[in-house]
Coordinates of N, CA, C and O in Angstrom, one line a residue:
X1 N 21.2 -4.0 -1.4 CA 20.1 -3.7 -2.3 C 18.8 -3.6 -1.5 O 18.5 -4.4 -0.7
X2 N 18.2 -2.5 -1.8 CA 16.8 -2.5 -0.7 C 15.8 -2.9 -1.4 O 15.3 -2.5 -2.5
X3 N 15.4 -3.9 -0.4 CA 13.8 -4.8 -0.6 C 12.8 -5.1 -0.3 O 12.8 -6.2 0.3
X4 N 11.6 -4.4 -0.5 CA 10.3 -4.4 -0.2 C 9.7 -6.0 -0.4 O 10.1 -6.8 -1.2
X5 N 9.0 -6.1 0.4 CA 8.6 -7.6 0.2 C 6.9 -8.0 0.5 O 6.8 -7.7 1.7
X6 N 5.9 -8.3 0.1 CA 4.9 -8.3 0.4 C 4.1 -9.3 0.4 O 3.9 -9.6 -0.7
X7 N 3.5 -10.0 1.4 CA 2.5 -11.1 1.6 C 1.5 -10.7 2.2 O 1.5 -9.6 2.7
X8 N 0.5 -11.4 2.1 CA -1.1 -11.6 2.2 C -2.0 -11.9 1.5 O -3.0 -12.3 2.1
X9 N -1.7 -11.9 -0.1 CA -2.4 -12.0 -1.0 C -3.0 -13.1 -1.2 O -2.4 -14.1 -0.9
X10 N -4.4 -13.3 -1.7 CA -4.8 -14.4 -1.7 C -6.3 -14.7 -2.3 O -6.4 -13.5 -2.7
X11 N -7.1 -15.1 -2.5 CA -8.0 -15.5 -3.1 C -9.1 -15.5 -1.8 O -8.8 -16.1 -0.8
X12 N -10.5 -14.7 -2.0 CA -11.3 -14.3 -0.7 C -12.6 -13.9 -1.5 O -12.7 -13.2 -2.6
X13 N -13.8 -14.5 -0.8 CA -15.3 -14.1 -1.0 C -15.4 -12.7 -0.8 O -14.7 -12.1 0.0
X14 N -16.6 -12.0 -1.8 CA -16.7 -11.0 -1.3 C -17.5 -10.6 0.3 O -18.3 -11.4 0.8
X15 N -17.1 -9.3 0.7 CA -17.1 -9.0 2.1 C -16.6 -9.9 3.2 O -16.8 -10.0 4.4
X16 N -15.8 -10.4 2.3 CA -14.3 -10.6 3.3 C -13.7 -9.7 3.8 O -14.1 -8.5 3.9
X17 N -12.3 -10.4 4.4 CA -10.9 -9.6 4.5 C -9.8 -10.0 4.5 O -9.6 -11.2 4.8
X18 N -8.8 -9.2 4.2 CA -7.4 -9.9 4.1 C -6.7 -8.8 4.3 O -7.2 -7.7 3.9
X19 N -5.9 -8.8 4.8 CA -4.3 -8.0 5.4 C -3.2 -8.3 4.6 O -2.8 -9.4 4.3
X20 N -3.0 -7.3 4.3 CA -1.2 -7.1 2.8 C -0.1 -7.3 4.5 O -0.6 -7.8 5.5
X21 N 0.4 -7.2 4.4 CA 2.0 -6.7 5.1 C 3.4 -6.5 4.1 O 3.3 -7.2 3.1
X22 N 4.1 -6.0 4.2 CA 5.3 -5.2 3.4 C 6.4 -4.8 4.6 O 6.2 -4.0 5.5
X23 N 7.6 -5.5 4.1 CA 8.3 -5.6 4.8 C 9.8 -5.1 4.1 O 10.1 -5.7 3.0
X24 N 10.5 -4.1 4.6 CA 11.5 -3.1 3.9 C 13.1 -4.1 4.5 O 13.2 -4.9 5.4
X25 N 13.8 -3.7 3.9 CA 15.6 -4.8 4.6 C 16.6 -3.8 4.7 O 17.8 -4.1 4.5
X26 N 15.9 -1.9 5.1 CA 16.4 -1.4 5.5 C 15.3 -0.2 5.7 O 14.3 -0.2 5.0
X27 N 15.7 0.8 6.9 CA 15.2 1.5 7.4 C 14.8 3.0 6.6 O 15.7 3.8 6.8
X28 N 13.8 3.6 6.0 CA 13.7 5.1 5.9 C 13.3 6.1 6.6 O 12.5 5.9 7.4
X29 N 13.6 6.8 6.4 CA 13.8 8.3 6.8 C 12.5 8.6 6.9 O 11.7 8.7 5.9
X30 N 12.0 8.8 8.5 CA 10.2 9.4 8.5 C 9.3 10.1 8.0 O 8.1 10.0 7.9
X31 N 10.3 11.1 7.6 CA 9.6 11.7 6.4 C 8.9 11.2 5.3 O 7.9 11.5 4.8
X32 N 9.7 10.2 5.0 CA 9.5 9.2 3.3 C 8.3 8.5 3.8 O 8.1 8.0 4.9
X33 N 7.1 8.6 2.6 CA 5.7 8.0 2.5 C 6.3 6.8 2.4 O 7.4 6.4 2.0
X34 N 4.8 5.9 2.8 CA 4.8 4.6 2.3 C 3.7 4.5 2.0 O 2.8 5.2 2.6
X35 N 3.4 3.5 0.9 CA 1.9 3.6 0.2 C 1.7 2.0 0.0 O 2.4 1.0 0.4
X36 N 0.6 2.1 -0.7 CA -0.2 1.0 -1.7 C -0.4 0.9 -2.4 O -1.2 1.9 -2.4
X37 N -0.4 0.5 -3.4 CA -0.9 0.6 -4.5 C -1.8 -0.8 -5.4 O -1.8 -1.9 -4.9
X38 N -2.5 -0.6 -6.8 CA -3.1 -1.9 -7.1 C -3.1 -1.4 -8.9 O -3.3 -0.4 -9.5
X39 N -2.8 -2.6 -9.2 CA -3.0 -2.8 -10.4 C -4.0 -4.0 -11.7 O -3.6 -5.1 -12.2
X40 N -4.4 -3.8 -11.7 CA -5.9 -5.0 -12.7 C -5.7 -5.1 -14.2 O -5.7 -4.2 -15.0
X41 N -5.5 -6.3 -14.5 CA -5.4 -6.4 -15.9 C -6.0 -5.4 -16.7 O -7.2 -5.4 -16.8
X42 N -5.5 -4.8 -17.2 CA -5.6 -3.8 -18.9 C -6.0 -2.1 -18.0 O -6.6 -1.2 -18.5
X43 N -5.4 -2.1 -16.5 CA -5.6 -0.7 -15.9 C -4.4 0.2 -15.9 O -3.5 -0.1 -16.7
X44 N -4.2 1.5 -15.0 CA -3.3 1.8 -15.0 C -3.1 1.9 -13.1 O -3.9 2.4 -12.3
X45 N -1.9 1.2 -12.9 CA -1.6 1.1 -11.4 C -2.6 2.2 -10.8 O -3.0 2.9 -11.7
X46 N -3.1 2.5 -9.4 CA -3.7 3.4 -8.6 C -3.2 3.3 -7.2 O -3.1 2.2 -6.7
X47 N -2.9 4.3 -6.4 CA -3.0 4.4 -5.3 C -3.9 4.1 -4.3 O -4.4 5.2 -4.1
X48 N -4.3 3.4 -3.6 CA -5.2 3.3 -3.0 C -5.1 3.7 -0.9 O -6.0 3.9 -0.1
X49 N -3.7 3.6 -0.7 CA -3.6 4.3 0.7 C -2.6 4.5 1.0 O -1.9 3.6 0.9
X50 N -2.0 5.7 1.8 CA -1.0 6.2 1.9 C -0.9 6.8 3.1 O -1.7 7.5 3.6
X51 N 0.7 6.5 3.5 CA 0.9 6.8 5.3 C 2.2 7.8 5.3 O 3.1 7.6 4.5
X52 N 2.3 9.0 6.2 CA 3.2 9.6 6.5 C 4.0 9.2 7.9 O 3.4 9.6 8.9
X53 N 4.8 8.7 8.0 CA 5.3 8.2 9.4 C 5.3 9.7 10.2 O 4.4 9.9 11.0
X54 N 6.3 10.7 9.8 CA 6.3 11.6 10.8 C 5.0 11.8 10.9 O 5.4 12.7 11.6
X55 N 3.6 12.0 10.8 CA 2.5 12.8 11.3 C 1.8 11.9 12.2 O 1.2 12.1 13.3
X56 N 2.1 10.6 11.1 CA 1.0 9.2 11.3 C -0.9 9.3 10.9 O -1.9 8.8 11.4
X57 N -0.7 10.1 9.8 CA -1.6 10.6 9.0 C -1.6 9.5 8.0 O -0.6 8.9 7.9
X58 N -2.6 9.2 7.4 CA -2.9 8.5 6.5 C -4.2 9.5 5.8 O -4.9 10.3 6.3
X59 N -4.0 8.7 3.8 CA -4.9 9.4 3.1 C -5.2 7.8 2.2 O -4.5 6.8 2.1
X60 N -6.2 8.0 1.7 CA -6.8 6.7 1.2 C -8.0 7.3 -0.7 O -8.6 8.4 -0.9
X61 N -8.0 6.1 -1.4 CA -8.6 6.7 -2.4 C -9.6 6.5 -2.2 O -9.9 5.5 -1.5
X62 N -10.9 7.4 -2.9 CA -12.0 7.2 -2.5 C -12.9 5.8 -2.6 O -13.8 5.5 -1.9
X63 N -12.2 5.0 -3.6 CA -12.9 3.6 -3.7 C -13.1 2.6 -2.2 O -13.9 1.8 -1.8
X64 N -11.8 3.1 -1.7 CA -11.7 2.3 -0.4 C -11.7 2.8 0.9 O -11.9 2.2 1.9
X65 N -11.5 4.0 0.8 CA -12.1 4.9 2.0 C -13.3 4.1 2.7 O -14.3 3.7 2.1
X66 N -12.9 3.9 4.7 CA -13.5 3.4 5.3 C -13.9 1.5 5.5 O -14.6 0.8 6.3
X67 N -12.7 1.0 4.0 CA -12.8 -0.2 4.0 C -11.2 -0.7 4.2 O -10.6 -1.7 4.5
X68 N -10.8 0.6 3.8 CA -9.4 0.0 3.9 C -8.5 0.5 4.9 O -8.9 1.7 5.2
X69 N -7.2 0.0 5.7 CA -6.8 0.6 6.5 C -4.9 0.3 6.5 O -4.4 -0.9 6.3
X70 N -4.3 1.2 6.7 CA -2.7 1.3 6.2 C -2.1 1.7 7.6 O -2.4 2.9 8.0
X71 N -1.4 0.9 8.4 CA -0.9 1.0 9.5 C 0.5 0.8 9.0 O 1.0 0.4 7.9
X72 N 1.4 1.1 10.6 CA 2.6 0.6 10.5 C 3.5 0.1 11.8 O 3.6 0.8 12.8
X73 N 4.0 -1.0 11.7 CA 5.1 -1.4 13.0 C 6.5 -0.9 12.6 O 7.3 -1.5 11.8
X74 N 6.8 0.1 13.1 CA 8.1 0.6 12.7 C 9.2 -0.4 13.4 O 10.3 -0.5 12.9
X75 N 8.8 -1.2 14.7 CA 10.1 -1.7 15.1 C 10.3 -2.8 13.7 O 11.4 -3.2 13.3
X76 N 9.3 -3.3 13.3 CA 9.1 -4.7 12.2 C 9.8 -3.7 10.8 O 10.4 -4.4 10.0
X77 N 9.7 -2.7 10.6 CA 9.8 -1.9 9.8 C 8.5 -2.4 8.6 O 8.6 -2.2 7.4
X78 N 8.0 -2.8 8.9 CA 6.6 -3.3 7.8 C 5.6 -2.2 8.2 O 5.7 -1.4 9.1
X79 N 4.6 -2.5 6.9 CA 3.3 -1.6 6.8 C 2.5 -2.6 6.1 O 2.8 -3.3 5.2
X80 N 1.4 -2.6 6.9 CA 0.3 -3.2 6.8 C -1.2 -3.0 5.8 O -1.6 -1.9 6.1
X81 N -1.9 -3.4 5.1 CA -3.1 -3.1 4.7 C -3.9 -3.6 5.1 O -3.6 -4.8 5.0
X82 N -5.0 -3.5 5.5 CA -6.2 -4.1 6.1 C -7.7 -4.0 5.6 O -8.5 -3.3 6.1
X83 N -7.9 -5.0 4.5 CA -8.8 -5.0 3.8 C -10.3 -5.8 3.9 O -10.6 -7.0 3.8
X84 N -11.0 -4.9 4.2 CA -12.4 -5.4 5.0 C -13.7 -4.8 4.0 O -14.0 -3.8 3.3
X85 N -14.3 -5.9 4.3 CA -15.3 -5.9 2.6 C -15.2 -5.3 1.4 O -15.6 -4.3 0.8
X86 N -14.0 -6.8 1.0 CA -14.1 -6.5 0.2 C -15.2 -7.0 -1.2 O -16.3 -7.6 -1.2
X87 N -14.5 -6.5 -2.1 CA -15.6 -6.4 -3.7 C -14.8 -7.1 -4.6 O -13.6 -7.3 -4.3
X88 N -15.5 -7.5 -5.9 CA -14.9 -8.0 -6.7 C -13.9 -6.9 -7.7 O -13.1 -7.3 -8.6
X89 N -14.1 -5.7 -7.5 CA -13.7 -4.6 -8.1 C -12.3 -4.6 -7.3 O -11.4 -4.2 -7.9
X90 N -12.3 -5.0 -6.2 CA -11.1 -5.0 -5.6 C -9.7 -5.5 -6.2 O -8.6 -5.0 -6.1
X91 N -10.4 -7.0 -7.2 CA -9.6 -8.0 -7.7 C -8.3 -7.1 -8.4 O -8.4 -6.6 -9.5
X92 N -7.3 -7.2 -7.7 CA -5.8 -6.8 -9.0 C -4.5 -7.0 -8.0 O -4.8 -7.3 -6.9
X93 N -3.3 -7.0 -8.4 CA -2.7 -7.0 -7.9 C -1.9 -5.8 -7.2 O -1.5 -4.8 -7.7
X94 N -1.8 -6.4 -5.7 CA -1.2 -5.0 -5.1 C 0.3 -4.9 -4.9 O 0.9 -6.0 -4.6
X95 N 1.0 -3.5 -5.0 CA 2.2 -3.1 -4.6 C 2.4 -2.5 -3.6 O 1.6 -1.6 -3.3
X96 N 3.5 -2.6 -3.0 CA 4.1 -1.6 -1.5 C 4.8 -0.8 -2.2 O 5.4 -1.4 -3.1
X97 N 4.8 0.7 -2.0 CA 6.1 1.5 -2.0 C 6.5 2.3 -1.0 O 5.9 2.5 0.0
X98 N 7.3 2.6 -1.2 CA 8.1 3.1 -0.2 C 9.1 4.4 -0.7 O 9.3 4.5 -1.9
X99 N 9.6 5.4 0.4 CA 10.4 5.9 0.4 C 10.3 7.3 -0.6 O 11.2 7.8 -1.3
X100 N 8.8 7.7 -0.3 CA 7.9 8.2 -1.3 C 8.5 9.9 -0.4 O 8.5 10.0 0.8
X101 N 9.1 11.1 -1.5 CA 8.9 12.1 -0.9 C 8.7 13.6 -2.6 O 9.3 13.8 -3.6
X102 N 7.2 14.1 -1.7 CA 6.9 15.0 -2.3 C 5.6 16.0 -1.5 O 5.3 15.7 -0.4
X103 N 5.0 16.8 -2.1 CA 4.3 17.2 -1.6 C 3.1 16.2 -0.8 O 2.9 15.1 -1.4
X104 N 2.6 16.4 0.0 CA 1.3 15.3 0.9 C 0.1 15.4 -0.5 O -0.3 14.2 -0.6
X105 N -0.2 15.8 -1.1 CA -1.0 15.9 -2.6 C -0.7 14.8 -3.6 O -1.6 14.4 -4.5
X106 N 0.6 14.2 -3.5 CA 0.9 13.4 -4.3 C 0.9 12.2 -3.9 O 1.0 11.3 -4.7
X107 N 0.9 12.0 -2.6 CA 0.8 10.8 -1.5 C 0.2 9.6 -2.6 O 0.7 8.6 -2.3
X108 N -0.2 9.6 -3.1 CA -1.1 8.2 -4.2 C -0.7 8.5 -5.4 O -1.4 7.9 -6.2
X109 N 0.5 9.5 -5.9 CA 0.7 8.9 -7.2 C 1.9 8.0 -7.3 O 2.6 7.6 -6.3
X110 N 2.0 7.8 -8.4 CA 3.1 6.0 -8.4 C 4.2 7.0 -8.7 O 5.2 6.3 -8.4
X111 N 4.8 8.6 -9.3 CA 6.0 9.1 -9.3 C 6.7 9.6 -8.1 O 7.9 9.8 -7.9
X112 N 5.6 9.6 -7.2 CA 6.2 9.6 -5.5 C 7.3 9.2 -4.9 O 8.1 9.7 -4.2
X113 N 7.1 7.8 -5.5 CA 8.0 6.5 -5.2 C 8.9 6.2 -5.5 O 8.8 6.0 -6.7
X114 N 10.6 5.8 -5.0 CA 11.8 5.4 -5.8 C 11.3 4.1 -5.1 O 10.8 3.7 -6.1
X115 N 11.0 3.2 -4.2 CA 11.4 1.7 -3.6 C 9.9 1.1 -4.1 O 8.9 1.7 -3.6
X116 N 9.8 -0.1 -4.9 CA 8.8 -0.6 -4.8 C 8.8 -2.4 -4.7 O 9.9 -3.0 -4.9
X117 N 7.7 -2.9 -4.3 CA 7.6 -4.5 -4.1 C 7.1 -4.8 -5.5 O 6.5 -4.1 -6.4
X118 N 7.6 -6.3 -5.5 CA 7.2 -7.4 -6.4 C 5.8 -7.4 -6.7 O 5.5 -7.5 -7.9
X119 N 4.5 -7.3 -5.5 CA 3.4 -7.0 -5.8 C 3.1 -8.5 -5.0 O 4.0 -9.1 -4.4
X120 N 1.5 -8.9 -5.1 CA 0.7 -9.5 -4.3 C -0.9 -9.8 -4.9 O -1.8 -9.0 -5.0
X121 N -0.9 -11.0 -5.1 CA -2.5 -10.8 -5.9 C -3.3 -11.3 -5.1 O -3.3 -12.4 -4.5
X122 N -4.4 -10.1 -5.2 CA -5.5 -9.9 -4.2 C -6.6 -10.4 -5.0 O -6.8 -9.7 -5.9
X123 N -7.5 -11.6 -4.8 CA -9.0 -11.6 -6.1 C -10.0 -12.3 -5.3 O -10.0 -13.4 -4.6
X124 N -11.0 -11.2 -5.6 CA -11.9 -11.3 -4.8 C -12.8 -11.6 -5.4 O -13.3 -10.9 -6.3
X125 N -13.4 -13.1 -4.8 CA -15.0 -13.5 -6.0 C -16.6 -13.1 -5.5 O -16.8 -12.4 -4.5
X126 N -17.3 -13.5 -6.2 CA -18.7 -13.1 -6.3 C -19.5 -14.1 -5.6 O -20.8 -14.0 -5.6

């Protein structure tokens, strides 16, 4: 059974930071995106950054553009997020997906995706 796994989450002042990591228990195909995503009570999930292994291109949503950052250790087979000042708008919980293939345009929507994680709660105070 394939399993996304994700830690980091945790409770942080704002303009903090904190690092997601996501960790897969089998290998995909480089083509297949891997993303992020977040979700906040009474929202609808969003994408917030997304990586293509074959290019090593990343695309990110405008809210977090330049605060946030989506790397990867392919030998660890994990992907990383790297969250640096953050906001209290930040606060929701985040998901890893994986194994995301469609057009590069869709890199951040949640139908991208067949593999996803449990999630991770990120909350960020004032």
């Amino acid at each position: 059974q394939v399993r996304l796994v994700e830690s980091g989450g945790g409770s942080v002042q704002a303009g903090g930071s904190l690092m997601l990591s996501c960790t897969a228990n089998t290998y995909f195909d480089e083509s297949a995106y891997w993303a992020w995503f977040r979700q906040a009570p009474g929202k609808e999930r969003e994408g917030v950054a997304g990586l293509w292994p074959n290019t090593g291109r990343t695309y990110y949503a405008d809210s977090v553009q330049g605060r946030f950052t989506i790397s990867q250790d392919k030998a660890k087979n994990t992907v990383y997020l790297q969250m640096d000042r953050l906001k209290p708008d930040d606060t929701a919980r985040y998901y890893c997906a994986a194994e995301g293939f469609a057009a590069v345009s869709n890199i951040l929507r949640t139908s991208t995706y067949k593999r996803w994680g449990r999630g991770t709660q990120v909350t960020v105070t004032s």
